[in-house]
Amino acid sequence: TISRFLSALTCDDVLHLNRLILTLALDYIRTNHIDTVMLDVDSTHCDTFGHQEAASFNAHYGVTGFHPLVAYIAQLNLLLGIKQRPGNQYTSTGVKEFLAPIFAAFCELPFDVQLILRGDSGFATPELYTLCEFYDVKYVIRLKRNAALDQLADEFTPVVPKHFDQNSVIYGEFNYAAKSWSIDRRVLVKSTHQVGELFFERQYVVTNMTEAGVKLLYLAYQKRGAMENLIKESKAGFFMDKTNSHTFTTNAARATISGIAYNLIALMKLMALPKEQRNTTISTLRFQIFHVAGKLARHAGKIIIHLAQSNVFSQQIEALLANIHTLSPLVTN
């Protein structure tokens, strides 16, 4: 039945499902008046088997499959969107069309929200910078190291360390415009020396945040590594990478439905679980809450769930249900 339902979906249906993912996240932001959102964009891989539509070999991962784009809100662990793509697509291909509706949706919120976009060097493209600047989105995106950047960095940071027996980190910044850029942009450089190495190892980041310090921005960028855990949870816990259909649209719809399920559980964690349990994985929640044996009974027009008295997680389940009941008026509105 599920396979027939998915196979009947169209590309427009997939877009509507993606809007539902975004709506779930925006509703929480609007309800809680969150004024700063750290948005992480990345690409991942979904393996395919057999002859599946749009499945292609990806040289980076070394396997055949799809190469979807994903975007998460870092501090809330919420998914904002997923865009399925053939496996041979480059990291940033289609990112403008992917992020533009998300940026526009934030602009329609009834209060100001500052978006900050983080991305690795695969997203260092002029069209993404321009899109962010058009919507007043701040960005911190890594740049690939090249000779032009190294030459400019030589003026601000040393090439060879003074003390080879000590670890050291030096930060710097300069204005830079690549040939494909229409304007100069702020570029940050982090030079790191490890004991035993001869030269500094440099990393570059481009940003339109003019007031924040270099070290602070680098620390903010480095935290995007936590996004890998969100992608892993989406795949291992909600089967977002499951590709068991011959048609591309069906596989895209399945991934999006998995994203909706992921957001529902993420919202439950945010709104009904204690703060210390918000990073609990879905596998743990399934073991402790959803897969607990019980008995349903109907009495006086009500449905009653009877749990075993020996259930070690009964207090946790009761507390969760109590918190959910307090949310009823909020959810209704």
Short mmCIF file of C-alpha atoms in Angstrom, two decimals:
data_model
loop_
_atom_site.label_atom_id
_atom_site.label_comp_id
_atom_site.label_asym_id
_atom_site.label_seq_id
_atom_site.Cartn_x
_atom_site.Cartn_y
_atom_site.Cartn_z
CA THR A 1 0.00 0.00 0.00
CA ILE A 2 2.78 2.41 0.90
CA SER A 3 4.62 1.63 -2.33
CA ARG A 4 1.50 2.31 -4.39
CA PHE A 5 0.95 5.59 -2.56
CA LEU A 6 4.52 6.73 -3.14
CA SER A 7 4.57 5.71 -6.79
CA ALA A 8 1.47 7.86 -7.41
CA LEU A 9 3.16 11.04 -6.17
CA THR A 10 4.37 13.70 -8.59
CA CYS A 11 7.21 16.24 -8.44
CA ASP A 12 4.70 18.86 -7.24
CA ASP A 13 3.68 16.53 -4.41
CA VAL A 14 7.32 16.25 -3.35
CA LEU A 15 7.55 20.06 -3.26
CA HIS A 16 4.44 20.22 -1.07
CA LEU A 17 5.96 17.65 1.29
CA ASN A 18 9.12 19.73 1.49
CA ARG A 19 7.05 22.77 2.40
CA LEU A 20 5.55 20.73 5.23
CA ILE A 21 9.06 20.05 6.57
CA LEU A 22 9.77 23.79 6.50
CA THR A 23 6.41 24.65 8.06
CA LEU A 24 7.02 22.38 11.06
CA ALA A 25 10.33 24.11 11.76
CA LEU A 26 9.00 27.64 11.18
CA ASP A 27 6.04 27.08 13.50
CA TYR A 28 8.40 26.29 16.37
CA ILE A 29 10.55 29.33 15.62
CA ARG A 30 7.50 31.59 15.42
CA THR A 31 5.99 30.21 18.63
CA ASN A 32 9.20 30.66 20.60
CA HIS A 33 10.26 33.96 18.96
CA ILE A 34 13.76 32.74 18.18
CA ASP A 35 15.68 35.69 16.72
CA THR A 36 18.87 33.98 15.51
CA VAL A 37 19.01 30.78 13.48
CA MET A 38 22.22 28.95 12.57
CA LEU A 39 21.52 27.19 9.29
CA ASP A 40 23.81 24.38 8.11
CA VAL A 41 23.72 23.26 4.48
CA ASP A 42 25.44 20.11 3.27
CA SER A 43 25.19 17.22 0.83
CA THR A 44 25.15 13.54 1.60
CA HIS A 45 24.88 10.24 -0.23
CA CYS A 46 22.16 7.61 -0.60
CA ASP A 47 23.23 4.25 -1.98
CA THR A 48 21.15 2.65 -4.72
CA PHE A 49 20.99 -0.93 -5.96
CA GLY A 50 20.09 -2.25 -9.37
CA HIS A 51 18.88 -0.05 -12.22
CA GLN A 52 17.28 2.97 -10.58
CA GLU A 53 16.34 6.19 -12.32
CA ALA A 54 18.92 9.03 -11.96
CA ALA A 55 21.29 6.85 -9.94
CA SER A 56 24.87 7.76 -10.90
CA PHE A 57 28.40 7.10 -9.76
CA ASN A 58 29.77 9.65 -7.29
CA ALA A 59 33.56 9.88 -7.44
CA HIS A 60 33.85 11.48 -3.99
CA TYR A 61 32.03 8.66 -2.20
CA GLY A 62 33.14 6.01 -4.68
CA VAL A 63 29.68 4.44 -4.94
CA THR A 64 26.56 4.67 -7.09
CA GLY A 65 23.47 6.41 -5.78
CA PHE A 66 21.86 9.80 -5.16
CA HIS A 67 23.49 12.97 -3.82
CA PRO A 68 20.82 15.01 -1.97
CA LEU A 69 21.10 18.48 -0.46
CA VAL A 70 20.02 18.91 3.17
CA ALA A 71 19.64 21.92 5.48
CA TYR A 72 19.31 21.82 9.28
CA ILE A 73 18.87 24.36 12.07
CA ALA A 74 21.92 23.67 14.20
CA GLN A 75 20.72 24.77 17.64
CA LEU A 76 17.31 23.07 17.29
CA ASN A 77 18.30 19.91 15.36
CA LEU A 78 15.42 20.61 12.95
CA LEU A 79 15.43 19.75 9.26
CA LEU A 80 14.49 22.61 6.91
CA GLY A 81 14.55 20.75 3.63
CA ILE A 82 15.92 17.95 1.51
CA LYS A 83 16.41 17.96 -2.24
CA GLN A 84 17.08 14.68 -3.97
CA ARG A 85 19.60 14.81 -6.85
CA PRO A 86 21.35 12.36 -9.16
CA GLY A 87 24.53 10.93 -7.71
CA ASN A 88 26.89 12.68 -10.13
CA GLN A 89 25.79 16.21 -9.19
CA TYR A 90 28.45 18.51 -7.72
CA THR A 91 28.03 19.56 -4.09
CA SER A 92 26.62 23.05 -4.80
CA THR A 93 24.56 22.21 -7.90
CA GLY A 94 21.03 23.56 -7.38
CA VAL A 95 21.78 25.07 -3.97
CA LYS A 96 20.37 28.47 -4.99
CA GLU A 97 17.01 26.96 -5.95
CA PHE A 98 17.11 24.85 -2.79
CA LEU A 99 17.77 27.66 -0.32
CA ALA A 100 15.84 30.54 -1.92
CA PRO A 101 12.38 29.31 -0.72
CA ILE A 102 13.80 28.75 2.77
CA PHE A 103 15.22 32.28 2.94
CA ALA A 104 11.98 33.72 1.60
CA ALA A 105 9.94 31.84 4.23
CA PHE A 106 12.01 33.36 7.03
CA CYS A 107 11.43 36.83 5.57
CA GLU A 108 7.67 36.25 5.89
CA LEU A 109 7.83 35.60 9.65
CA PRO A 110 6.06 38.30 11.72
CA PHE A 111 9.30 39.25 13.50
CA ASP A 112 12.94 39.68 12.51
CA VAL A 113 15.08 36.55 12.40
CA GLN A 114 18.78 36.70 11.64
CA LEU A 115 19.84 33.74 9.52
CA ILE A 116 23.48 32.63 9.59
CA LEU A 117 24.47 30.11 6.94
CA ARG A 118 27.40 27.72 7.34
CA GLY A 119 28.78 25.56 4.56
CA ASP A 120 31.97 23.77 3.53
CA SER A 121 34.12 24.63 0.52
CA GLY A 122 31.78 22.79 -1.83
CA PHE A 123 29.30 25.66 -1.37
CA ALA A 124 31.82 28.45 -2.03
CA THR A 125 30.03 29.79 -5.10
CA PRO A 126 29.26 33.42 -6.09
CA GLU A 127 25.58 32.65 -6.68
CA LEU A 128 25.19 31.53 -3.07
CA TYR A 129 26.98 34.63 -1.73
CA THR A 130 24.73 36.84 -3.85
CA LEU A 131 21.60 35.00 -2.72
CA CYS A 132 22.55 35.41 0.94
CA GLU A 133 23.30 39.11 0.49
CA PHE A 134 19.96 39.64 -1.29
CA TYR A 135 18.03 38.15 1.66
CA ASP A 136 20.34 39.71 4.28
CA VAL A 137 21.53 36.27 5.37
CA LYS A 138 24.91 36.18 7.09
CA TYR A 139 27.24 33.43 5.93
CA VAL A 140 30.45 31.70 6.99
CA ILE A 141 31.64 29.44 4.16
CA ARG A 142 34.98 27.72 3.84
CA LEU A 143 37.17 28.41 0.82
CA LYS A 144 39.49 25.98 -0.89
CA ARG A 145 43.12 26.89 -0.44
CA ASN A 146 44.83 28.33 -3.50
CA ALA A 147 47.96 30.30 -4.43
CA ALA A 148 46.18 33.66 -4.57
CA LEU A 149 44.85 33.29 -1.02
CA ASP A 150 48.23 32.10 0.26
CA GLN A 151 49.96 35.12 -1.29
CA LEU A 152 47.58 37.53 0.43
CA ALA A 153 47.81 35.64 3.72
CA ASP A 154 51.62 35.93 3.71
CA GLU A 155 51.19 39.61 4.52
CA PHE A 156 49.21 38.88 7.70
CA THR A 157 50.41 35.54 9.02
CA PRO A 158 53.88 33.92 9.00
CA VAL A 159 54.74 31.00 6.77
CA VAL A 160 57.26 29.38 9.12
CA PRO A 161 56.72 29.26 12.92
CA LYS A 162 59.17 30.88 15.31
CA HIS A 163 59.16 27.87 17.62
CA PHE A 164 58.99 24.46 15.96
CA ASP A 165 58.59 22.65 19.30
CA GLN A 166 55.30 24.39 20.14
CA ASN A 167 51.77 24.21 18.80
CA SER A 168 50.46 27.59 17.74
CA VAL A 169 47.43 29.17 16.03
CA ILE A 170 47.42 32.59 14.36
CA TYR A 171 44.35 34.34 12.94
CA GLY A 172 44.21 37.00 10.26
CA GLU A 173 41.90 38.58 7.70
CA PHE A 174 41.96 40.48 4.40
CA ASN A 175 39.67 41.59 1.60
CA TYR A 176 39.67 39.44 -1.51
CA ALA A 177 37.80 39.15 -4.79
CA ALA A 178 38.13 36.05 -6.94
CA LYS A 179 37.78 36.46 -10.69
CA SER A 180 34.20 35.17 -10.52
CA TRP A 181 33.21 37.62 -7.74
CA SER A 182 31.70 41.01 -8.50
CA ILE A 183 32.82 42.59 -5.19
CA ASP A 184 35.50 42.25 -2.53
CA ARG A 185 34.57 40.08 0.43
CA ARG A 186 36.02 39.51 3.87
CA VAL A 187 38.25 36.44 4.03
CA LEU A 188 39.49 34.98 7.31
CA VAL A 189 42.62 32.88 7.62
CA LYS A 190 43.56 30.47 10.38
CA SER A 191 47.19 29.32 10.41
CA THR A 192 47.82 26.25 12.55
CA HIS A 193 51.21 24.76 13.39
CA GLN A 194 51.59 21.33 14.92
CA VAL A 195 54.78 20.17 16.63
CA GLY A 196 56.94 18.34 14.11
CA GLU A 197 55.57 20.18 11.07
CA LEU A 198 57.72 22.62 9.08
CA PHE A 199 55.05 25.05 7.87
CA PHE A 200 51.73 26.46 9.03
CA GLU A 201 48.57 24.76 7.74
CA ARG A 202 46.11 27.39 6.54
CA GLN A 203 42.33 27.37 6.38
CA TYR A 204 40.23 30.08 4.73
CA VAL A 205 36.67 31.23 5.34
CA VAL A 206 34.66 33.87 3.47
CA THR A 207 32.00 35.85 5.33
CA ASN A 208 29.83 38.95 5.12
CA MET A 209 29.88 39.38 8.90
CA THR A 210 32.00 42.50 9.31
CA GLU A 211 31.82 43.08 13.07
CA ALA A 212 32.50 39.66 14.60
CA GLY A 213 36.07 38.74 15.48
CA VAL A 214 38.07 36.27 13.40
CA LYS A 215 38.55 33.71 16.17
CA LEU A 216 34.88 33.85 17.15
CA LEU A 217 33.78 33.24 13.57
CA TYR A 218 36.15 30.30 13.19
CA LEU A 219 34.82 28.74 16.38
CA ALA A 220 31.28 29.20 15.08
CA TYR A 221 32.19 27.61 11.76
CA GLN A 222 33.88 24.60 13.35
CA LYS A 223 30.66 23.68 15.18
CA ARG A 224 29.04 22.83 11.85
CA GLY A 225 30.69 19.43 12.22
CA ALA A 226 27.79 18.47 14.49
CA MET A 227 25.60 18.40 11.39
CA GLU A 228 27.07 15.01 10.50
CA ASN A 229 25.33 13.62 13.57
CA LEU A 230 21.99 15.01 12.36
CA ILE A 231 22.47 13.44 8.93
CA LYS A 232 23.42 10.15 10.56
CA GLU A 233 20.32 10.26 12.76
CA SER A 234 18.10 11.03 9.75
CA LYS A 235 19.50 8.04 7.89
CA ALA A 236 19.94 5.45 10.63
CA GLY A 237 16.86 6.43 12.62
CA PHE A 238 14.39 7.48 9.94
CA PHE A 239 15.71 5.74 6.79
CA MET A 240 16.07 8.97 4.82
CA ASP A 241 18.55 7.20 2.55
CA LYS A 242 16.24 4.29 1.73
CA THR A 243 15.96 3.91 -2.05
CA ASN A 244 13.85 0.89 -2.90
CA SER A 245 11.93 2.24 -5.90
CA HIS A 246 12.86 2.29 -9.58
CA THR A 247 11.55 5.87 -10.05
CA PHE A 248 13.42 8.95 -8.94
CA THR A 249 10.29 10.83 -7.77
CA THR A 250 9.21 7.97 -5.51
CA ASN A 251 12.62 7.83 -3.85
CA ALA A 252 12.58 11.61 -3.41
CA ALA A 253 9.13 11.42 -1.81
CA ARG A 254 10.23 8.67 0.56
CA ALA A 255 13.23 10.74 1.68
CA THR A 256 11.00 13.77 2.27
CA ILE A 257 8.46 11.76 4.29
CA SER A 258 11.37 10.50 6.40
CA GLY A 259 12.32 14.14 6.93
CA ILE A 260 8.80 14.94 8.16
CA ALA A 261 8.98 12.04 10.63
CA TYR A 262 12.41 13.25 11.77
CA ASN A 263 11.03 16.74 12.46
CA LEU A 264 8.02 15.43 14.39
CA ILE A 265 10.31 13.56 16.77
CA ALA A 266 12.73 16.52 16.95
CA LEU A 267 9.82 18.79 17.92
CA MET A 268 8.69 16.29 20.54
CA LYS A 269 12.18 16.40 22.03
CA LEU A 270 12.17 20.21 22.08
CA MET A 271 8.67 20.63 23.47
CA ALA A 272 8.01 17.61 25.66
CA LEU A 273 11.30 16.09 26.82
CA PRO A 274 13.60 17.44 29.55
CA LYS A 275 16.52 19.47 28.25
CA GLU A 276 19.06 16.80 29.16
CA GLN A 277 17.23 14.27 26.95
CA ARG A 278 16.89 16.39 23.80
CA ASN A 279 19.83 14.69 22.13
CA THR A 280 18.41 11.22 22.72
CA THR A 281 18.47 9.17 19.52
CA ILE A 282 15.31 7.77 17.99
CA SER A 283 16.54 4.21 18.59
CA THR A 284 16.62 4.92 22.34
CA LEU A 285 13.19 6.55 22.24
CA ARG A 286 11.77 3.57 20.38
CA PHE A 287 13.20 1.20 22.98
CA GLN A 288 12.09 3.21 26.01
CA ILE A 289 8.75 4.63 24.83
CA PHE A 290 7.33 3.47 21.50
CA HIS A 291 8.07 -0.25 21.72
CA VAL A 292 6.88 -0.71 25.29
CA ALA A 293 4.26 -3.46 25.68
CA GLY A 294 0.83 -2.25 26.72
CA LYS A 295 -2.88 -2.87 26.44
CA LEU A 296 -5.52 -0.57 24.99
CA ALA A 297 -8.90 -0.28 26.71
CA ARG A 298 -11.94 1.83 25.91
CA HIS A 299 -14.05 3.20 28.75
CA ALA A 300 -16.54 6.08 28.89
CA GLY A 301 -15.59 7.23 25.43
CA LYS A 302 -11.90 7.36 26.30
CA ILE A 303 -8.96 5.27 25.18
CA ILE A 304 -6.81 4.13 28.09
CA ILE A 305 -3.32 2.66 27.75
CA HIS A 306 -2.40 0.14 30.43
CA LEU A 307 1.33 -0.40 30.89
CA ALA A 308 2.94 -3.17 32.88
CA GLN A 309 3.64 -2.18 36.48
CA SER A 310 7.15 -3.56 36.12
CA ASN A 311 7.97 -1.22 33.20
CA VAL A 312 11.17 0.59 34.21
CA PHE A 313 10.37 3.55 31.93
CA SER A 314 6.80 4.14 33.18
CA GLN A 315 7.66 7.38 34.99
CA GLN A 316 9.42 8.73 31.90
CA ILE A 317 6.41 7.88 29.72
CA GLU A 318 3.98 9.48 32.18
CA ALA A 319 6.06 12.65 32.32
CA LEU A 320 6.21 12.78 28.51
CA LEU A 321 2.44 12.37 28.19
CA ALA A 322 1.84 15.05 30.82
CA ASN A 323 4.05 17.49 28.91
CA ILE A 324 2.27 16.67 25.65
CA HIS A 325 -1.12 17.37 27.26
CA THR A 326 0.07 20.81 28.36
CA LEU A 327 0.90 21.54 24.71
CA SER A 328 -2.60 20.75 23.45
CA PRO A 329 -3.90 24.36 23.35
CA LEU A 330 -0.67 25.52 21.71
CA VAL A 331 -0.80 22.79 19.08
CA THR A 332 -4.47 23.50 18.38
CA ASN A 333 -3.75 27.19 17.80
#
